[in-house]
Coordinates of C-alpha atoms in Angstrom, one line a residue:
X21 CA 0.0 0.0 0.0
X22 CA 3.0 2.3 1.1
X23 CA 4.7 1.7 -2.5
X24 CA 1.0 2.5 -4.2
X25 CA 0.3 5.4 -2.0
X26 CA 3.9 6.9 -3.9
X27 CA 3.4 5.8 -7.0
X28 CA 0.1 7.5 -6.9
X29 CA 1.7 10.9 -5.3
X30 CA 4.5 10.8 -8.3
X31 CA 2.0 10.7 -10.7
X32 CA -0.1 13.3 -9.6
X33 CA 2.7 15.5 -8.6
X34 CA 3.4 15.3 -12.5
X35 CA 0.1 16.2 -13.5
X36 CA -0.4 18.9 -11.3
X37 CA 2.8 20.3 -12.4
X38 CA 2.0 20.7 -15.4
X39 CA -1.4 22.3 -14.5
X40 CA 0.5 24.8 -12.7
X41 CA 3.0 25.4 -15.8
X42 CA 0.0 25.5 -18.1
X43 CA -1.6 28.4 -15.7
X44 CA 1.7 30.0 -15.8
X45 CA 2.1 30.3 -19.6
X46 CA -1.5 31.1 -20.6
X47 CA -1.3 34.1 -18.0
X48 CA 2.1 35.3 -19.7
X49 CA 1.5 34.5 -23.1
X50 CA -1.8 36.4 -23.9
X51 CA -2.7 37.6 -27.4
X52 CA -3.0 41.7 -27.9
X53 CA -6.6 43.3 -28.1
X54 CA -6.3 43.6 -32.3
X55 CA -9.1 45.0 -34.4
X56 CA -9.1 44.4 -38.4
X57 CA -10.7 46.9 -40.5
X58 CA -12.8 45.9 -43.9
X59 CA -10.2 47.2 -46.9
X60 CA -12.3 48.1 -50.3
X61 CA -11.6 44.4 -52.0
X62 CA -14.7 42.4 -52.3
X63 CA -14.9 39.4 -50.6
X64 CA -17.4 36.8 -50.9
X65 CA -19.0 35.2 -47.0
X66 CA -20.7 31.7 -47.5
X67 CA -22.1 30.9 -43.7
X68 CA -22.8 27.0 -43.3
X69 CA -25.2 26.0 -40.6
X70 CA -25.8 22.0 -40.2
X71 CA -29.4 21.5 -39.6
X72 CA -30.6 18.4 -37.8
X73 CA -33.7 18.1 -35.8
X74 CA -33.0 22.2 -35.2
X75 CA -36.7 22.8 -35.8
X76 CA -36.9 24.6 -32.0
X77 CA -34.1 27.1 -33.1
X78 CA -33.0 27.5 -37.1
X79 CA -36.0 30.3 -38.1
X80 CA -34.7 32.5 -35.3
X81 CA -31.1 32.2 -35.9
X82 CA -32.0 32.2 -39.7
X83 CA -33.5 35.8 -39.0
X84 CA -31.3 37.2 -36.7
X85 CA -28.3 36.3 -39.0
X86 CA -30.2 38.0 -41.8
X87 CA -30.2 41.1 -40.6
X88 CA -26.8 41.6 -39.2
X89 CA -25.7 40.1 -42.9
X90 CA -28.1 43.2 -44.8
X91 CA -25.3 45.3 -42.7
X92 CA -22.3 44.4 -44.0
X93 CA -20.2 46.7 -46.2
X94 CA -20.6 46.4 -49.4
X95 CA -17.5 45.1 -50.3
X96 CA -18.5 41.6 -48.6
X97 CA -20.9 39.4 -50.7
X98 CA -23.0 37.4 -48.5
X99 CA -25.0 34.3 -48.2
X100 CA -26.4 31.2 -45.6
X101 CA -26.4 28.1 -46.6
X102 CA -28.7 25.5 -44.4
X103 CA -27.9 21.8 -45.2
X104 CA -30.7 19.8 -43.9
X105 CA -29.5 16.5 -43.0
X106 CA -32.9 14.7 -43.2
X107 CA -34.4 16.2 -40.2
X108 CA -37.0 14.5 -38.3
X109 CA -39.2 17.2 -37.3
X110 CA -39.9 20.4 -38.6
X111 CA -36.4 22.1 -39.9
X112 CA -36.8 21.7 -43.2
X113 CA -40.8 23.4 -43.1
X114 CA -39.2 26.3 -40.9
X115 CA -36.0 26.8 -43.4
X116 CA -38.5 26.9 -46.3
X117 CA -41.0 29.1 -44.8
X118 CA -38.0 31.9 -44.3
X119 CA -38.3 35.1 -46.3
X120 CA -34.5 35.2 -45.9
X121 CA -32.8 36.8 -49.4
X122 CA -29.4 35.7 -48.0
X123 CA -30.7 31.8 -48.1
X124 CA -29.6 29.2 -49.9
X125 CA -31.4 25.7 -48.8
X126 CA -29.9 21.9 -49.1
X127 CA -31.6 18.5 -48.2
X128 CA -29.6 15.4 -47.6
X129 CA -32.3 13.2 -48.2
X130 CA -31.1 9.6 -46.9
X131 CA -27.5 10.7 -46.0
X132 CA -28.1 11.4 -42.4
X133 CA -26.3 10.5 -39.1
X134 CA -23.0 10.1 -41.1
X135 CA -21.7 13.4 -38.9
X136 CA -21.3 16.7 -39.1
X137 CA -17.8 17.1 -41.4
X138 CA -20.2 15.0 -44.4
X139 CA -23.1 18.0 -44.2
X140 CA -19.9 20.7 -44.2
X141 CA -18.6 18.8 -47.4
X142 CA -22.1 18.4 -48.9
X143 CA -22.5 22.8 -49.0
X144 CA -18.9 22.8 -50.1
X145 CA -19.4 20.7 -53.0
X146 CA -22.7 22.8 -53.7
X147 CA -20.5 25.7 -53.4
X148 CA -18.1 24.5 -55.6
X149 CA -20.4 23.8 -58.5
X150 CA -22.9 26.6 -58.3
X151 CA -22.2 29.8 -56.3
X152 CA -19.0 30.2 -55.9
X153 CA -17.6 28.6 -59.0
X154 CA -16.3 31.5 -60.3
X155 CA -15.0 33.2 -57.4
X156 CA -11.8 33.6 -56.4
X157 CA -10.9 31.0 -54.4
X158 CA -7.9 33.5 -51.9
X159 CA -11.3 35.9 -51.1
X160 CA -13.8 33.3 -50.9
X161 CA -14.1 32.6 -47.0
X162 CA -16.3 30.1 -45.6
X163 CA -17.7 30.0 -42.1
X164 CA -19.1 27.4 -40.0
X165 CA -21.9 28.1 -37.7
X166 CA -24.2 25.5 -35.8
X167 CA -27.7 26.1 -36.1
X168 CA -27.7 28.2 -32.3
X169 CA -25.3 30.5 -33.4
X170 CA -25.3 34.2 -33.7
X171 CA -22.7 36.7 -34.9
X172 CA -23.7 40.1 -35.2
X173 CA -21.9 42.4 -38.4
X174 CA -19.6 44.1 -36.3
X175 CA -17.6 40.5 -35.9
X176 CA -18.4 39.2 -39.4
X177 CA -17.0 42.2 -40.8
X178 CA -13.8 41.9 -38.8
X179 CA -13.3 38.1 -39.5
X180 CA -13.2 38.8 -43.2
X181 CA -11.0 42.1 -42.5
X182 CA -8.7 39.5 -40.5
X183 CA -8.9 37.6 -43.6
X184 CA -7.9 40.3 -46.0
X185 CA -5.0 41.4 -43.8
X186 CA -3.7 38.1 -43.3
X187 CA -2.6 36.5 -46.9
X188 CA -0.9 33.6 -45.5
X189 CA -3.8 32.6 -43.0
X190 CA -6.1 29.6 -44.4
X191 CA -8.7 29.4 -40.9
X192 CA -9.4 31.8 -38.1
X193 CA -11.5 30.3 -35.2
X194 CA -13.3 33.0 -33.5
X195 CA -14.2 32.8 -29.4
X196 CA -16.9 31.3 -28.0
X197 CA -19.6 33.0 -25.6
X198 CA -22.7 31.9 -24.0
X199 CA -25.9 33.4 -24.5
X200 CA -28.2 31.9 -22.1
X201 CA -26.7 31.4 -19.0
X202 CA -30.0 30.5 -17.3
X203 CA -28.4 27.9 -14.5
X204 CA -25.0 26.7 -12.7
X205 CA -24.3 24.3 -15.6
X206 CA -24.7 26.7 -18.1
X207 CA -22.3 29.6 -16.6
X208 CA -19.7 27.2 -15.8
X209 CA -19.5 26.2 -20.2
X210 CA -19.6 30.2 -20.4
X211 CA -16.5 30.0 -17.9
X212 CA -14.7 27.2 -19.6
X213 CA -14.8 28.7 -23.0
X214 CA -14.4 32.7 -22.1
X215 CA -11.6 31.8 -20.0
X216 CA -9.9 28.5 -20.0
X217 CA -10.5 27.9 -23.7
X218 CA -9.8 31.3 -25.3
X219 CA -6.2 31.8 -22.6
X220 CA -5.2 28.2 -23.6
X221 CA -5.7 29.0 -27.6
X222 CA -4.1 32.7 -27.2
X223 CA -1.5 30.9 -26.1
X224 CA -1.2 28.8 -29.1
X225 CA -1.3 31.5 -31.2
X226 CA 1.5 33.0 -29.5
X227 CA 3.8 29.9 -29.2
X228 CA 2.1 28.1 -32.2
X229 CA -1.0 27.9 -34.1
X230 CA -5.0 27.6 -33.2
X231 CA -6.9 24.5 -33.1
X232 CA -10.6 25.1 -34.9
X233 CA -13.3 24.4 -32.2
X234 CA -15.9 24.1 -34.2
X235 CA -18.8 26.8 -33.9
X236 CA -17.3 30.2 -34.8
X237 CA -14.8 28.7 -37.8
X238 CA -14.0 30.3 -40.9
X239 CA -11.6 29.1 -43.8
X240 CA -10.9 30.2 -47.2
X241 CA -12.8 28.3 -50.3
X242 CA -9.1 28.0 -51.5
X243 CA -8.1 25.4 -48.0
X244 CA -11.9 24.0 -48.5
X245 CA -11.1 22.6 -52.2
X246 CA -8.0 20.6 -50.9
X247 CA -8.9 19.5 -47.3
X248 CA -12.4 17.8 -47.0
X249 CA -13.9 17.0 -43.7
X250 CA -13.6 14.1 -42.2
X251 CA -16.1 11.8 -40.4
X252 CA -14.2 11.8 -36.6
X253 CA -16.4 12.8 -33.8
X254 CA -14.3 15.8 -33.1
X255 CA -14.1 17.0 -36.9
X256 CA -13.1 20.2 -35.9
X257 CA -9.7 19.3 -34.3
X258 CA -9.2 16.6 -37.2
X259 CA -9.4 19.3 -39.7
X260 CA -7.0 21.7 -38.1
X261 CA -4.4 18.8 -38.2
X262 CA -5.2 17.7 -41.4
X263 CA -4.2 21.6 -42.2
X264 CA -1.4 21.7 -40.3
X265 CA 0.3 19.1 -42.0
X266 CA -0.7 21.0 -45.7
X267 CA 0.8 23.9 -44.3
X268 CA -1.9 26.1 -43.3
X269 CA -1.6 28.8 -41.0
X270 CA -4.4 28.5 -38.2
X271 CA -5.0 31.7 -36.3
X272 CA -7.4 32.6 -33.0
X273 CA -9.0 35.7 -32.5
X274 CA -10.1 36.4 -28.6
X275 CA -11.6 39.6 -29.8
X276 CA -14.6 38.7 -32.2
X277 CA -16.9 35.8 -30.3
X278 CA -19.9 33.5 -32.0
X279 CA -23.0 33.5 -29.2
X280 CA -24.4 29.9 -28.8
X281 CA -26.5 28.3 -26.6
X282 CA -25.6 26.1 -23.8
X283 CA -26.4 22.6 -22.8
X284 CA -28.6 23.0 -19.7
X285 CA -29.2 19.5 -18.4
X286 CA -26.5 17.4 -17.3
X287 CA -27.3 14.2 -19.0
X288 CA -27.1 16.0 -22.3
X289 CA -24.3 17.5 -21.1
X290 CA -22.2 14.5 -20.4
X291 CA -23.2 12.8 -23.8
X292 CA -21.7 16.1 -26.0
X293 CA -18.4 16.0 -23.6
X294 CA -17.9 11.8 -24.2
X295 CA -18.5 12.1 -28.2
X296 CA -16.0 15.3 -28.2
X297 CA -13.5 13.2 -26.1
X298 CA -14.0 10.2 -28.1
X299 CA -13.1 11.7 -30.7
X300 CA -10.0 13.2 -29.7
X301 CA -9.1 9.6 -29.3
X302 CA -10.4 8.9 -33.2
X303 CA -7.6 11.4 -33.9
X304 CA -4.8 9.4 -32.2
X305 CA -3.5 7.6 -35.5
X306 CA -2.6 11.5 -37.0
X307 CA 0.0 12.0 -34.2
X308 CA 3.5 9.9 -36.0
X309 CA 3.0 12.0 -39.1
X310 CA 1.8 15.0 -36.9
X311 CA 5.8 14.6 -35.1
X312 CA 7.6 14.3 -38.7
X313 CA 6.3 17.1 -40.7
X314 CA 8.1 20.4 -41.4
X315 CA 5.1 22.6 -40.7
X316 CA 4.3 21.7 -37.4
X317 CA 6.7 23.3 -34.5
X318 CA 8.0 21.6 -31.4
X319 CA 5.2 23.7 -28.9
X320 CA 2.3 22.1 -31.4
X321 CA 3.4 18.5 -31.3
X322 CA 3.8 18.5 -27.6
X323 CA 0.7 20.2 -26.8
X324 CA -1.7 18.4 -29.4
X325 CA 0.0 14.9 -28.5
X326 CA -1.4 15.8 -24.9
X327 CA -4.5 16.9 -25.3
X328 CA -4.9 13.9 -27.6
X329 CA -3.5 11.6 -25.2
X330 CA -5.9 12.9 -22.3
X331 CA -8.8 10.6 -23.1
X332 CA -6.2 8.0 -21.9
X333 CA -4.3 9.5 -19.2
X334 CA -7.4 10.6 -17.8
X335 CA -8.5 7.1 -17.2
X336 CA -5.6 7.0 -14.7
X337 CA -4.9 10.7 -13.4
X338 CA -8.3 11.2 -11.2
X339 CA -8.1 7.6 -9.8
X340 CA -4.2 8.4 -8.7
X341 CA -5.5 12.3 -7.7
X342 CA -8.1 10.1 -5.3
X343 CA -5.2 7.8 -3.7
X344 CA -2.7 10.6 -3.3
X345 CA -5.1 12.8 -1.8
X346 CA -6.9 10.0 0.6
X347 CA -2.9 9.0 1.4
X348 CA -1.6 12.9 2.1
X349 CA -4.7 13.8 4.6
X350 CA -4.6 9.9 6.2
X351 CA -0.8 10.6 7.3
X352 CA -1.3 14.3 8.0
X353 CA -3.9 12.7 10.6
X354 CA -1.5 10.2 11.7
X355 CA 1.7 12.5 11.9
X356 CA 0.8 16.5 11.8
X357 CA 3.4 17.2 14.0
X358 CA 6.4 15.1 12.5
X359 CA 5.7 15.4 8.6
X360 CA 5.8 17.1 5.6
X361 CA 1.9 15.7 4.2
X362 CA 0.0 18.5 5.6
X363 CA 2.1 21.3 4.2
X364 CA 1.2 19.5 1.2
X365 CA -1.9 19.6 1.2
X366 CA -1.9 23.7 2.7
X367 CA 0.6 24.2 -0.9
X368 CA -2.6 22.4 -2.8
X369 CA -4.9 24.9 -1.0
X370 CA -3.0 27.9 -1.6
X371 CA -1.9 27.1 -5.2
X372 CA -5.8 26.5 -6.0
X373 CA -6.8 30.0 -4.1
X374 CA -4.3 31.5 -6.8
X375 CA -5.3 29.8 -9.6
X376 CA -8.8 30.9 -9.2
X377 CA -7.6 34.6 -8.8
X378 CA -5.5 33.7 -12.2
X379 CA -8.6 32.7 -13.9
X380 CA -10.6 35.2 -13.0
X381 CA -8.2 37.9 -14.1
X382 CA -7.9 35.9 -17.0
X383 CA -12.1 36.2 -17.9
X384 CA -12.2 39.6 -16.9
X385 CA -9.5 40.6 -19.5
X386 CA -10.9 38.3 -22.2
X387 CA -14.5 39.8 -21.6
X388 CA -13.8 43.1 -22.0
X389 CA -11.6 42.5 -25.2
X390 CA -14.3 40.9 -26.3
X391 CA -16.7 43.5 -25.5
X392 CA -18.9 41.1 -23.1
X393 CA -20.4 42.2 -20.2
X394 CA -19.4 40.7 -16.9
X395 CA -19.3 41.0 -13.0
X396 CA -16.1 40.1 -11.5
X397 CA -17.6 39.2 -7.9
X398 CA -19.9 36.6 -9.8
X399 CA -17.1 35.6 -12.0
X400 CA -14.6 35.3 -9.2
X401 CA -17.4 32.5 -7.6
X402 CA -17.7 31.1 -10.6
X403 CA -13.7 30.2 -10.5
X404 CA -14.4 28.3 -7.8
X405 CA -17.2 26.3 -8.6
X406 CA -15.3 25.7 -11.9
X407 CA -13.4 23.0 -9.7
X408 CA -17.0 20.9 -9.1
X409 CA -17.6 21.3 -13.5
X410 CA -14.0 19.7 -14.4
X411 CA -14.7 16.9 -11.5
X412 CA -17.8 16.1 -14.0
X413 CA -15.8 16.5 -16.9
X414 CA -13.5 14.7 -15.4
X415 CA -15.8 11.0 -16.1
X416 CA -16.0 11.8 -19.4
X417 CA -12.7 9.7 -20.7
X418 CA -14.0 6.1 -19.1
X419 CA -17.4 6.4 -21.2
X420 CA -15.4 8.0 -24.5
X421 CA -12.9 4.9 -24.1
X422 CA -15.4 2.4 -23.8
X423 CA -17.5 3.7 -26.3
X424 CA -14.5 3.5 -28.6
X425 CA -13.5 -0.1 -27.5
X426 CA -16.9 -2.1 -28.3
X427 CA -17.2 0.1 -31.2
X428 CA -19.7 2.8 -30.6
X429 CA -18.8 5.8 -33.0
X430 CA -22.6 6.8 -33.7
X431 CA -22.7 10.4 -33.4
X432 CA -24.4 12.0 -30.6
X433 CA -26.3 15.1 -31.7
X434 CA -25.9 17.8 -29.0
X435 CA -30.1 19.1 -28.3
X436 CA -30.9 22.7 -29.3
X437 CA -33.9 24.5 -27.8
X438 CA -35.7 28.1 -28.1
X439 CA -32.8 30.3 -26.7
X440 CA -33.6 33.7 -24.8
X441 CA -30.7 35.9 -25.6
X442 CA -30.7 38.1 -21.9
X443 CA -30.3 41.8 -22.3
X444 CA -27.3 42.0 -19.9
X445 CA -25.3 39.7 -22.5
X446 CA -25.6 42.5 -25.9
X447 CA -22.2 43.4 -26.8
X448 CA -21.6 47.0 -27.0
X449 CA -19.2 48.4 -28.8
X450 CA -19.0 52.0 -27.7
X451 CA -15.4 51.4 -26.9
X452 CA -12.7 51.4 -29.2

């Protein structure tokens, strides 16, 4: 037991250290506040939104999307295009009753439930062949959206400025924000992609490149026509290696956000975190060619093999957290006078009190770059509730691993419902 009990301490020392490294470089290494403005070159916008069973949702973010696209400068061409992927219930009759002059309409009729990268490569295809055939692929860009997502002109604008500015840059992900943080498990998703998310890709950026994240991603038509999506259950991050290793330069923006709505029950919850950690896993085989090319630096290999790797490790990591921590308080009991196992556990205390001052700094700063709306007291709570949200997250890799073992790769569609976009959440952009 004595030999386990160690064993168990060594490992989560390691772990922990690099937690605490991690927190160290995302607070140094954060990304300037950078604002693109829209040159007089016309670009062409194609916004794909994946429609499956969206029926409760799509007409309102069809609308709202509408109108921030009849703003745009004229020197951006817009358009929506809604690949229905042989709905269930009502999507298709709400996408057809829109008034929408921006929309563009596709039906997958018996190709559904083959995931979300085969409905992105169905609109490209379209794209291809019909509206942008003639275009020019360099100032073609083409963003991703799911079918609760809302951008408003101001940030549209800017991503194809970014775009314009940026030759080199084949996909920008934009930040993520929540826009109905109506319960605990909602704010805590708004917490974990407003500040641990958008820190941890900042950092990227700085030291290498941006991982696309799904909702919020933009690419040129030109990257499109050679790098399809594939069918992994994490699509996003196995098209940003599949870039990588063509040479394209991935960039994060912290300053221009897509809104989307949470999940608000925990079951649903749980089943969206195991298919996104399955398929990190799905991405494993990438990771030897991922180490030999040329385009990839040293920062990307080692941080991509880990995150890929967690699924795995974290199997192992909370069961040796529970030993260490059951072994440090049992012989801080035993010995507190004669010992070093309750400073130990005072360091973990302290360390945590600091790392939730860290992350709080860290949201406020990324919130007001991001023109969001926040209150630190509620915010600073929220850092320390955060700790209860990754214990949840924290089951997610012993469902994702034995999902992968017997063979489960169905995809798990993440619910949508009607979302109330709360006035306190408008982005203002009096400032700057």
């Amino acid at each position: 037991m004595i030999i386990l009990g160690r064993i168990a301490i060594t490992i989560s020392s390691l772990f922990y250290g690099y937690f605490l490294l991690n927190i160290l470089l995302i607070n140094h290494y954060r990304e300037p506040s950078r604002h693109y403005q829209k040159g007089p070159q016309p670009y062409r916008l194609y916004l794909i939104i994946p429609v499956l069973n969206e029926a409760g949702v799509i007409s309102t973010t069809i609308d709202r999307l509408s109108q921030e696209l009849a703003k745009l400068p004229i020197s951006i061409q817009p358009q929506i295009i809604a690949v229905d992927d042989n709905s269930s219930d009502r999507s298709l009759a709400e996408l057809a009753a829109s008034k929408s002059p921006f929309l563009q309409i596709l039906h997958r009729a018996g190709n559904d439930l083959q995931g979300k990268g085969a409905v992105i490569n169905t609109a490209v295809h379209y794209l291809q062949h019909t509206l942008a055939r003639k275009a020019s692929p360099e100032t073609t860009v083409i963003g991703v959206l799911d079918a609760d997502a809302y951008m408003n002109f101001q940030d549209l604008t800017r991503v194809v400025a970014q775009f314009e500015a940026m030759p080199k840059m084949a996909m920008l992900q934009t930040g993520v924000s929540i826009n109905n943080q109506t319960n605990w498990l909602t704010r805590m998703q708004n917490f974990e992609f407003m500040c641990v998310n958008s820190s941890t890709q900042q950092l990227r950026n700085r030291l290498g490149q941006g991982i696309a994240s799904g909702n919020g991603q933009f690419v040129r038509l030109s990257l499109a026509q050679n790098n399809a999506w594939g069918n992994s259950l994490l699509e996003d991050l196995e098209y940003t290696l599949r870039t990588w290793l063509l040479g394209g330069q991935v960039r994060f923006t912290h300053t221009i956000v897509v809104q989307q709505e949470a999940v608000r029950q925990l079951p649903s919850f749980f089943n969206q975190r195991v298919r996104w950690c399955q398929g990190a896993v799905q991405c494993l085989h990438y990771l030897p060619v991922l180490w030999r090319s040329r385009f990839v630096n040293n920062f990307q290999k080692f941080d991509t093999t880990f995150w890929i790797v967690m699924p795995i490790t974290g199997c192992i990591v909370p069961i040796t957290s529970l030993v260490a921590l059951v072994t440090l308080i049992s012989n801080s009991l035993q010995n507190w006078s004669d010992g070093w196992h309750h400073l130990a556990l005072a360091t973990i205390i302290m360390i945590t009190l600091l790392s939730c001052v860290v992350f709080t700094n860290l949201f406020a700063r990324n919130a007001t770059d991001a023109h969001l709306p926040f209150k630190l007291w509620s915010i600073f709570l929220d850092s320390f509730s955060f700790q209860l949200y990754l214990l949840i997250i924290g089951l997610t890799p012993y469902a994702a691993i034995t999902r992968q073992l017997i063979g489960q790769t169905n995809w798990t569609k993440t619910q949508h419902g009607a979302t109330h976009v709360a006035n306190d959440l408008k982005r203002s952009y009096q400032r700057g």
